[in-house]
GROMACS .gro file of C-alpha atoms in nm:
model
  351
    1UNK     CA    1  -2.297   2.469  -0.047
    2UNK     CA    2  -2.311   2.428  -0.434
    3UNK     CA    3  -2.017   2.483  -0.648
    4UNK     CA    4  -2.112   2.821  -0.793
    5UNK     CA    5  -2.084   2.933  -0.407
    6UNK     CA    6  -1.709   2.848  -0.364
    7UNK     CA    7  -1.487   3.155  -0.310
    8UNK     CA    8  -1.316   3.170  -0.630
    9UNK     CA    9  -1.557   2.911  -0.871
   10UNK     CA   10  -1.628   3.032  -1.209
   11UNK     CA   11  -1.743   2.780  -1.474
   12UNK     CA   12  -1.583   3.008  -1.739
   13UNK     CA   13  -1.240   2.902  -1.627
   14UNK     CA   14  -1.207   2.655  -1.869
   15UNK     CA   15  -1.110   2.975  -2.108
   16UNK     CA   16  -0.832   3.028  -1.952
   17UNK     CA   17  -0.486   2.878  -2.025
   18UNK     CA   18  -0.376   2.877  -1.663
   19UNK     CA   19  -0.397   3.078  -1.333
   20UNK     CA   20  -0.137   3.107  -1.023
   21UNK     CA   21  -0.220   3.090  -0.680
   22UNK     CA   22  -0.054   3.166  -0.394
   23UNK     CA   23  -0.152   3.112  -0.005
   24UNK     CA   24   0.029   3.336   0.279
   25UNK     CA   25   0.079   3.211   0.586
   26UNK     CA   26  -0.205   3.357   0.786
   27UNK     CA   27  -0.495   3.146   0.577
   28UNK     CA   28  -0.539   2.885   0.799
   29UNK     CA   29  -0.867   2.710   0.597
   30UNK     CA   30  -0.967   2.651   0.235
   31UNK     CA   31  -1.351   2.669   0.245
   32UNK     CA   32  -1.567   2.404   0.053
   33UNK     CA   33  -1.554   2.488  -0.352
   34UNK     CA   34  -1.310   2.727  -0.286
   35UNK     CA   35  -1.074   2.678  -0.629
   36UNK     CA   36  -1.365   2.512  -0.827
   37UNK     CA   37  -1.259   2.472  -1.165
   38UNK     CA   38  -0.951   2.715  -1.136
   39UNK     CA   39  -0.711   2.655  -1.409
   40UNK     CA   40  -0.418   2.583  -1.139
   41UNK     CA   41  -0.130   2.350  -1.251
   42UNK     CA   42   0.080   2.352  -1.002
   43UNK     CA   43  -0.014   2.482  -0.601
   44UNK     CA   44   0.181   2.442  -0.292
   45UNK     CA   45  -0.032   2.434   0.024
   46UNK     CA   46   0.178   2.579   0.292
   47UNK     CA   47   0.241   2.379   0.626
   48UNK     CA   48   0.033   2.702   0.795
   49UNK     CA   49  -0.260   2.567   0.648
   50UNK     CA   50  -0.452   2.372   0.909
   51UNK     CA   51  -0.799   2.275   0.697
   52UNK     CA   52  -0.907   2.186   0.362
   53UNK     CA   53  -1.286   2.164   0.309
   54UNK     CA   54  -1.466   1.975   0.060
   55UNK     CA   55  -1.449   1.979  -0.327
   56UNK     CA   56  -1.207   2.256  -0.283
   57UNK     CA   57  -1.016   2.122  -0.616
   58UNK     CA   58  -1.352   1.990  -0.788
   59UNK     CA   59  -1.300   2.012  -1.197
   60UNK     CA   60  -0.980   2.137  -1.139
   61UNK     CA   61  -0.878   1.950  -1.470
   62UNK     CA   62  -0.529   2.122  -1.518
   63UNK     CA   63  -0.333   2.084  -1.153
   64UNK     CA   64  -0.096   1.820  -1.218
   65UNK     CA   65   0.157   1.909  -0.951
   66UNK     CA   66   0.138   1.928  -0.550
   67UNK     CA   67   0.344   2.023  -0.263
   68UNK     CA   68   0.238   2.006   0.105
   69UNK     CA   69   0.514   2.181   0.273
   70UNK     CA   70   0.622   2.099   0.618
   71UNK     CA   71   0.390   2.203   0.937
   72UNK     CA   72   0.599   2.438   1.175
   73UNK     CA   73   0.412   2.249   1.457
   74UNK     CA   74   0.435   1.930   1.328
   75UNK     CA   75   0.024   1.932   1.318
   76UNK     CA   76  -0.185   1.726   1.065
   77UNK     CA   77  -0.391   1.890   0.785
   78UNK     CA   78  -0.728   1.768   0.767
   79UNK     CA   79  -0.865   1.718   0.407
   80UNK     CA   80  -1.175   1.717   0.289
   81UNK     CA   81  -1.330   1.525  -0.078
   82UNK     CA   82  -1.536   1.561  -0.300
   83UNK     CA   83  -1.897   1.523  -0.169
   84UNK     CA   84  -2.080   1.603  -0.521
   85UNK     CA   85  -2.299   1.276  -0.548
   86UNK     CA   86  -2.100   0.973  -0.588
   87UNK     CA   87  -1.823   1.103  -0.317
   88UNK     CA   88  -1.519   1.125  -0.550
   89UNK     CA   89  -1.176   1.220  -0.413
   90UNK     CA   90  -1.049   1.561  -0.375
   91UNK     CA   91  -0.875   1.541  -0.706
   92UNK     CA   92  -1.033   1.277  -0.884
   93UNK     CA   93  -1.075   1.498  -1.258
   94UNK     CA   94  -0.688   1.662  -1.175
   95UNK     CA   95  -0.435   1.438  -1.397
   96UNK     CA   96  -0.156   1.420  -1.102
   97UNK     CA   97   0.178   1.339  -1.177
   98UNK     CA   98   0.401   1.482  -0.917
   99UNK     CA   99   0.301   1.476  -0.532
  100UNK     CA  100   0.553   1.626  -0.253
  101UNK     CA  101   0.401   1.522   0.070
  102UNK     CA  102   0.611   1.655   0.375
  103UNK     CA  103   0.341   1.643   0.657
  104UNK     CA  104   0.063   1.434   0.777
  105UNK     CA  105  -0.240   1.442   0.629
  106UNK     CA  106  -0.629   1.325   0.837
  107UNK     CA  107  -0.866   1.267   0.522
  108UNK     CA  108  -1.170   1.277   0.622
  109UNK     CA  109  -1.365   1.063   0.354
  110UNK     CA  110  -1.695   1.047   0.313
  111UNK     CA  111  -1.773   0.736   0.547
  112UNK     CA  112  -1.668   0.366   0.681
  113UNK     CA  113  -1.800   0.212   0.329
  114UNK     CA  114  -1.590   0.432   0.090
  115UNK     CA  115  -1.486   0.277  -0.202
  116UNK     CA  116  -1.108   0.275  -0.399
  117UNK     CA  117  -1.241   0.576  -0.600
  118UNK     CA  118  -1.265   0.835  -0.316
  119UNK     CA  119  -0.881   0.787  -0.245
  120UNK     CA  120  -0.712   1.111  -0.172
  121UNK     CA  121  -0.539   1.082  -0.459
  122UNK     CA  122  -0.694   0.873  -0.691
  123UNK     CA  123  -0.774   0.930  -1.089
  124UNK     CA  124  -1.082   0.970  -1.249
  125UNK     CA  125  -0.938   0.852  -1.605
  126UNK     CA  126  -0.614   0.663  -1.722
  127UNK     CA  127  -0.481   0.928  -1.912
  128UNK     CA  128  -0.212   1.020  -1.688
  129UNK     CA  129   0.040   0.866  -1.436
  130UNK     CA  130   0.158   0.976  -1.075
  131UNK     CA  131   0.549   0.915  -1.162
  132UNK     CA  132   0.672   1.178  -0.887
  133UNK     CA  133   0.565   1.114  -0.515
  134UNK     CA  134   0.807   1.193  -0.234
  135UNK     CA  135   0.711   1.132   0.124
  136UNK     CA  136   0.899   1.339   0.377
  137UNK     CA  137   0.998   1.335   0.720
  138UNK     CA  138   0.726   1.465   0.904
  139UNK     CA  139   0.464   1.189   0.734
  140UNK     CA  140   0.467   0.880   0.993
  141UNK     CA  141   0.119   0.719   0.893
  142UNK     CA  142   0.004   0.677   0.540
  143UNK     CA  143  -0.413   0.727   0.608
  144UNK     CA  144  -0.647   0.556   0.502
  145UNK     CA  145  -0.739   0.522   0.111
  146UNK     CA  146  -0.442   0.773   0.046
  147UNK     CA  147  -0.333   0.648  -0.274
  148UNK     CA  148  -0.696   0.392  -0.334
  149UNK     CA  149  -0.768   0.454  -0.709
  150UNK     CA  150  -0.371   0.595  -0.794
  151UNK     CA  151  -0.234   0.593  -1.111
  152UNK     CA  152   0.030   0.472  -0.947
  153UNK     CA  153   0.381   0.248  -1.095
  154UNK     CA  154   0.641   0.232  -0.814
  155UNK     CA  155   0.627   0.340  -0.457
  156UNK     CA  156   0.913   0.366  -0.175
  157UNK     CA  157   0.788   0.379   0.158
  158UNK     CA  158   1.053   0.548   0.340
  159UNK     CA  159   1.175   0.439   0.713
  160UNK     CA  160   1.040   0.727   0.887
  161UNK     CA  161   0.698   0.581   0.783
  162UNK     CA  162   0.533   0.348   1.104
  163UNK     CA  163   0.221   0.287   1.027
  164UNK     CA  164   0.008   0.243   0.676
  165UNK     CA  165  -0.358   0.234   0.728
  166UNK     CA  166  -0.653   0.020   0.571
  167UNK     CA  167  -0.675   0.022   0.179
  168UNK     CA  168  -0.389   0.295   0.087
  169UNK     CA  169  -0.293   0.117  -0.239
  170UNK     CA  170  -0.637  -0.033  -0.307
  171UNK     CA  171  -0.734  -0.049  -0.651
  172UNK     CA  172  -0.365   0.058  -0.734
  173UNK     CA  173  -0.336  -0.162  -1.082
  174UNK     CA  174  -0.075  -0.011  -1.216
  175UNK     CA  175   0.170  -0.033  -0.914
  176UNK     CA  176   0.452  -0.308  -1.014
  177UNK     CA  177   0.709  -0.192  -0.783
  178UNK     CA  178   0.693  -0.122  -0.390
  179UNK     CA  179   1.002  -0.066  -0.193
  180UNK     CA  180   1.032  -0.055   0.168
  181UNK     CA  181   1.304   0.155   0.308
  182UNK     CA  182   1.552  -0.020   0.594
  183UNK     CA  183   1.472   0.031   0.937
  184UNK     CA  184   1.436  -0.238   1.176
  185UNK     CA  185   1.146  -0.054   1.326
  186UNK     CA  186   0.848  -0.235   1.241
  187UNK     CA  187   0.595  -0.116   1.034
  188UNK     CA  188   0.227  -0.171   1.084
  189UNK     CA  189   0.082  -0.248   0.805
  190UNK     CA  190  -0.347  -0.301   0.820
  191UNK     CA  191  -0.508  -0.498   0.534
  192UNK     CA  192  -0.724  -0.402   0.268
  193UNK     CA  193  -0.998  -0.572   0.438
  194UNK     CA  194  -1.023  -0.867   0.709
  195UNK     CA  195  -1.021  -1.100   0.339
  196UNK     CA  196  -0.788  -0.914   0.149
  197UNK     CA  197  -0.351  -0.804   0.147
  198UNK     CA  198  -0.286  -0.462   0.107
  199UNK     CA  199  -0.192  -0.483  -0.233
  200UNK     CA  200  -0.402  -0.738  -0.359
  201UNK     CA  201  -0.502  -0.535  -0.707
  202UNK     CA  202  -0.150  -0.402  -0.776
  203UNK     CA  203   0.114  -0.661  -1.015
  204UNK     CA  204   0.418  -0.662  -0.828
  205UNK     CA  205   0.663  -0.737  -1.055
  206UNK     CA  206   0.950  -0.623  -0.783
  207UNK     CA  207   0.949  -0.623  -0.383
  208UNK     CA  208   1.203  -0.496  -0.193
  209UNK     CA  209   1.150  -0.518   0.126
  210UNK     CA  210   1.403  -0.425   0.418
  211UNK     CA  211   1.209  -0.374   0.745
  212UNK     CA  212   0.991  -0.590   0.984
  213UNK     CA  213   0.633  -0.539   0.900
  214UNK     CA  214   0.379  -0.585   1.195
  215UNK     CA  215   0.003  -0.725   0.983
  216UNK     CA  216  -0.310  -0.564   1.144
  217UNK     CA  217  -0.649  -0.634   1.059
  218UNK     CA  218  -0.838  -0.322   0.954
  219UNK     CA  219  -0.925  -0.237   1.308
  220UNK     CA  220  -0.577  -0.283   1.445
  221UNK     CA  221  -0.636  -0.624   1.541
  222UNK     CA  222  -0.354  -0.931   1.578
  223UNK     CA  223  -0.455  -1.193   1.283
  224UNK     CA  224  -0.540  -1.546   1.419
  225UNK     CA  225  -0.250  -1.785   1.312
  226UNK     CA  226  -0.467  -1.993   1.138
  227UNK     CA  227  -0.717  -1.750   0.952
  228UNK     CA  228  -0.716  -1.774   0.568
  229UNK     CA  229  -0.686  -1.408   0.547
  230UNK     CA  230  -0.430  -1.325   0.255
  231UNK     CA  231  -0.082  -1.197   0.331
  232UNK     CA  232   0.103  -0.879   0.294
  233UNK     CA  233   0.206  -0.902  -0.026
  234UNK     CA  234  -0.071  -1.191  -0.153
  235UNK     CA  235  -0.232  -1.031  -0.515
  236UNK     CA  236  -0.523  -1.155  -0.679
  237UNK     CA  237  -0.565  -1.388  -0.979
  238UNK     CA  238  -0.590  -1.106  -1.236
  239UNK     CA  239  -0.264  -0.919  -1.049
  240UNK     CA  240  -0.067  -1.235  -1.191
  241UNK     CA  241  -0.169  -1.274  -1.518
  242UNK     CA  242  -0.008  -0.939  -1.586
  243UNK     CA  243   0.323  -1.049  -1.456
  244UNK     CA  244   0.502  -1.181  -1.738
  245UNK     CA  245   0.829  -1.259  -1.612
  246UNK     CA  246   0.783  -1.315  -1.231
  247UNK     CA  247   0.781  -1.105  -0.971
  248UNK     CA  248   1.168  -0.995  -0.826
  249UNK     CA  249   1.146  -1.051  -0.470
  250UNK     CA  250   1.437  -0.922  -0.227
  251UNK     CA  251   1.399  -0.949   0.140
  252UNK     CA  252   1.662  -0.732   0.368
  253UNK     CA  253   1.853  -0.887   0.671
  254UNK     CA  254   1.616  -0.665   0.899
  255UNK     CA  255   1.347  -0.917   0.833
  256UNK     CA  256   1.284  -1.136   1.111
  257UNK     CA  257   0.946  -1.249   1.023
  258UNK     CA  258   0.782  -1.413   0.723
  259UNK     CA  259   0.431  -1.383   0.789
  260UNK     CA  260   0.142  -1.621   0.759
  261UNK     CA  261   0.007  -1.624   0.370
  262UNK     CA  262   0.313  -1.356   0.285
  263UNK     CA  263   0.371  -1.431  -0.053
  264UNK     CA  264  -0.002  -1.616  -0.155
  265UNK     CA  265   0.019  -1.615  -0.548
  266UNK     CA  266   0.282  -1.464  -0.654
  267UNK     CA  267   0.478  -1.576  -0.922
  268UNK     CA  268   0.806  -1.577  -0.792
  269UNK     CA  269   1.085  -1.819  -0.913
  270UNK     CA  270   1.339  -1.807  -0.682
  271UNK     CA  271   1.361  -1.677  -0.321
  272UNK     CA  272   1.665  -1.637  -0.071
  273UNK     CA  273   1.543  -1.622   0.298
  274UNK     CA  274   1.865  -1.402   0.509
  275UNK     CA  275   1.994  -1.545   0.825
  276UNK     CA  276   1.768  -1.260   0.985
  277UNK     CA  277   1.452  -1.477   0.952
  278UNK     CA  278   1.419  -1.685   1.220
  279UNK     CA  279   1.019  -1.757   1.159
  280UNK     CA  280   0.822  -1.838   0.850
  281UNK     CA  281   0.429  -1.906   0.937
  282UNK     CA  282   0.193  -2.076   0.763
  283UNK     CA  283   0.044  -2.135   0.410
  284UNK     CA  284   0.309  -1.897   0.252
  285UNK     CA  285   0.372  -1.998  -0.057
  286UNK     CA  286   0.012  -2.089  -0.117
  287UNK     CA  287  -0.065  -1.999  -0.476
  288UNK     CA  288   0.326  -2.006  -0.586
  289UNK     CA  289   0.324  -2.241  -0.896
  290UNK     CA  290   0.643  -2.073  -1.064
  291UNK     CA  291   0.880  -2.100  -0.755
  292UNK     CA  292   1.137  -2.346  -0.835
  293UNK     CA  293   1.437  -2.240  -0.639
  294UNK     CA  294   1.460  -2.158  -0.258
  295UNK     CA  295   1.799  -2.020  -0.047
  296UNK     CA  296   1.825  -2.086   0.323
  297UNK     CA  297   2.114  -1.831   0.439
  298UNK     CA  298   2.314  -1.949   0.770
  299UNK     CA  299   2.254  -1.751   1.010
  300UNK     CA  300   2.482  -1.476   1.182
  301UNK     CA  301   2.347  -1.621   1.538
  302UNK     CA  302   2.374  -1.984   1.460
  303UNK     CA  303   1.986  -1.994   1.558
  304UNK     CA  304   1.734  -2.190   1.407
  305UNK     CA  305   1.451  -2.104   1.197
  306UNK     CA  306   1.122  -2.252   1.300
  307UNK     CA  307   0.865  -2.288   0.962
  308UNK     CA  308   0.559  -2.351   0.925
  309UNK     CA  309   0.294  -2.577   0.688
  310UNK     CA  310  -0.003  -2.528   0.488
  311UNK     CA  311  -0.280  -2.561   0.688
  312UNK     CA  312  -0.561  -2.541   0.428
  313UNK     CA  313  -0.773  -2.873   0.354
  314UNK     CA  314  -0.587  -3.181   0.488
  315UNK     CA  315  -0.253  -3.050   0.669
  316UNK     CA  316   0.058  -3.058   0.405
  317UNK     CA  317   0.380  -2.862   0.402
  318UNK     CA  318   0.403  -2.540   0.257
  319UNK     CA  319   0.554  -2.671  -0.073
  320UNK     CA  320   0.319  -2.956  -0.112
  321UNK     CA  321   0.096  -2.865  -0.366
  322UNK     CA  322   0.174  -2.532  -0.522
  323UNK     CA  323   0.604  -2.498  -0.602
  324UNK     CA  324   0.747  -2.727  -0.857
  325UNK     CA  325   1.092  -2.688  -0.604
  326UNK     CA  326   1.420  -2.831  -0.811
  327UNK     CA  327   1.630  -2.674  -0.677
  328UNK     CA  328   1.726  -2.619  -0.238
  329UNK     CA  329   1.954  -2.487  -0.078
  330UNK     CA  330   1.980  -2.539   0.280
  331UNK     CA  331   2.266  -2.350   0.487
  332UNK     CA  332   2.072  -2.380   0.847
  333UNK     CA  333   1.872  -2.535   1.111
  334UNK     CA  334   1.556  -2.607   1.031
  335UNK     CA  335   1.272  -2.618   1.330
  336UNK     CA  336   0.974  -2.796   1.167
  337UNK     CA  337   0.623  -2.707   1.307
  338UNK     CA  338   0.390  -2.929   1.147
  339UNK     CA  339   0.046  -2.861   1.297
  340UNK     CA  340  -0.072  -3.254   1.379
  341UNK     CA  341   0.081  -3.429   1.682
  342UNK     CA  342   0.315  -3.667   1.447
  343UNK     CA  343   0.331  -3.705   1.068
  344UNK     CA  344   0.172  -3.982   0.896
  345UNK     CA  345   0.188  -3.895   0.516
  346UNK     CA  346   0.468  -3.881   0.287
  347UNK     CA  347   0.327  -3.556   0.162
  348UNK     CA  348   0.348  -3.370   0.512
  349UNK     CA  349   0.703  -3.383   0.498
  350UNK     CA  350   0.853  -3.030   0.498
  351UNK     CA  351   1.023  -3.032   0.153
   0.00000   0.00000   0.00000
């Protein structure tokens, strides 16, 4: 199919200032080029609709507002992209600012090597900003390369969300904010790559984050304790350059688990672990050159935390050779599980 063979494509739209649309409740599929170039600014896709095709929204260059309403069935929609050469997303030349999603959405991209720029909702220029994004009840998995490519400043992932799946946020670089609702229902969480955190492009300048959060490999996979992969919230060198005054990190008392490489470079200055956390893995705070101050909270249970070390190069502890620490305060138990048989170095003690 070519564009000039969608339903309702016309390359004389541009002409025109800007068009409703409406779809009833017994049009089940949008066929491929179906609104080609349609001067739509705002559409909401009923929760009747089972199927969009491909490049269904191509040069729509006015639709700056969404809303998926609810299914009745609780059903997915499947969602095409754009398959015109270089395999954009479905609205890659809309500027987006507002997205209501209230159901689940299967995207089928184009194939297992898609890049950031075929992201359901990613931007084809930086002219415009996604500000309004609500995620409602039905929506339980974020898919895959969802929001790759966003224009994108502050997310909340709410607690009815379990699962976010491979490279959602990748190539998000204006996210600075991500919030993650309380529950203490884990959330999987699957990397950006078997190398790479989930939001390894974005400068987080503020974390909040109030749930357990179960790390996958891309493929669902358990990460081996001792890989070098980089943790949930690790960003790359670039990420922390734009992070002028630290990033604000706040971790919820449904957090049992500090993961292996959680926090690799970012430029936090002071962190409070609850008395919720009873493990911290290893190589942490690998990269963390501007933390200075560090909270222990007792713990509700009296238990123990058991923490790890940094098991990169010669074994250290996690603060060895990256925090500039003047500052500790230590309200618990401490379980220290240094990865040789017995310590034999002044600098492979824990603080």
């Amino acid at each position: 199919t070519a564009w000039d063979e969608g339903i309702f494509a016309n390359k004389h739209y541009e002409s025109v200032a800007s068009a409703s649309v409406t779809i009833g409740s017994q049009v089940e599929t949008l066929p491929d080029y179906m609104f080609y170039g349609f001067p739509i600014q705002t559409l909401t896709i009923p929760g009747t609709l089972k199927t969009i095709g491909n490049c269904v929204f191509d040069e729509c260059k006015k639709l700056t507002s969404l809303i998926y309403e609810p299914s009745p069935t609780g059903t997915p929609l499947t969602h095409g992209f754009n398959d015109d050469s270089d395999d954009d997303g479905p609205f890659y030349a809309s500027p987006l600012t507002s997205v209501h999603l209230n159901r689940e959405i299967n995207y089928t991209y184009a194939s297992s090597a898609t890049g950031a720029w075929e992201g359901l909702f990613g931007k084809g220029s930086d002219d415009h900003a996604l500000t309004d994004i609500v995620i409602g009840e039905q929506v339980k998995t974020l898919s895959s390369y969802m929001f790759a490519h966003a224009p994108i400043t502050s997310f909340v992932i709410p607690a009815t969300v379990t699962s976010i799946e491979r490279n959602v946020f990748d190539d998000c670089k204006s996210l600075t904010s991500i919030t993650f609702e309380n529950s203490s229902t884990p959330l999987q969480l699957k990397s950006q790559g078997d190398s790479y955190g989930p939001f390894y492009d974005s400068p987080l300048a503020t974390i909040v984050c109030n749930r357990p959060i179960d790390y996958r490999k891309i493929n669902g996979s358990e990460f081996n304790p001792t890989s070098d992969v980089l943790g949930v919230f690790a960003i790359s060198s670039d990420a922390k350059s734009q992070i002028s005054d630290g990033t604000d990190l706040t971790i919820g008392q449904a957090v049992t688990t500090i993961s292996n490489h959680m926090f690799y470079n970012l430029p936090i200055k002071t962190i409070t672990i609850p008395g919720s956390v009873n493990t911290i893995g290893n190589n942490v705070f690998n990269g963390c050159n501007s933390l200075t101050e560090i909270t222990f909270e007792p713990s509700p249970t009296g238990e123990s935390l058991t923490i790890g070390y940094e098991t990169s190069g010669e074994s250290e502890n996690l603060f060895q050779d990256y925090c500039k620490l003047t500052t500790l305060n230590l309200n618990r138990e401490l379980i220290y599980t240094f990865g040789d048989s017995y310590i034999d170095s002044n600098s492979e003690g824990l603080f």
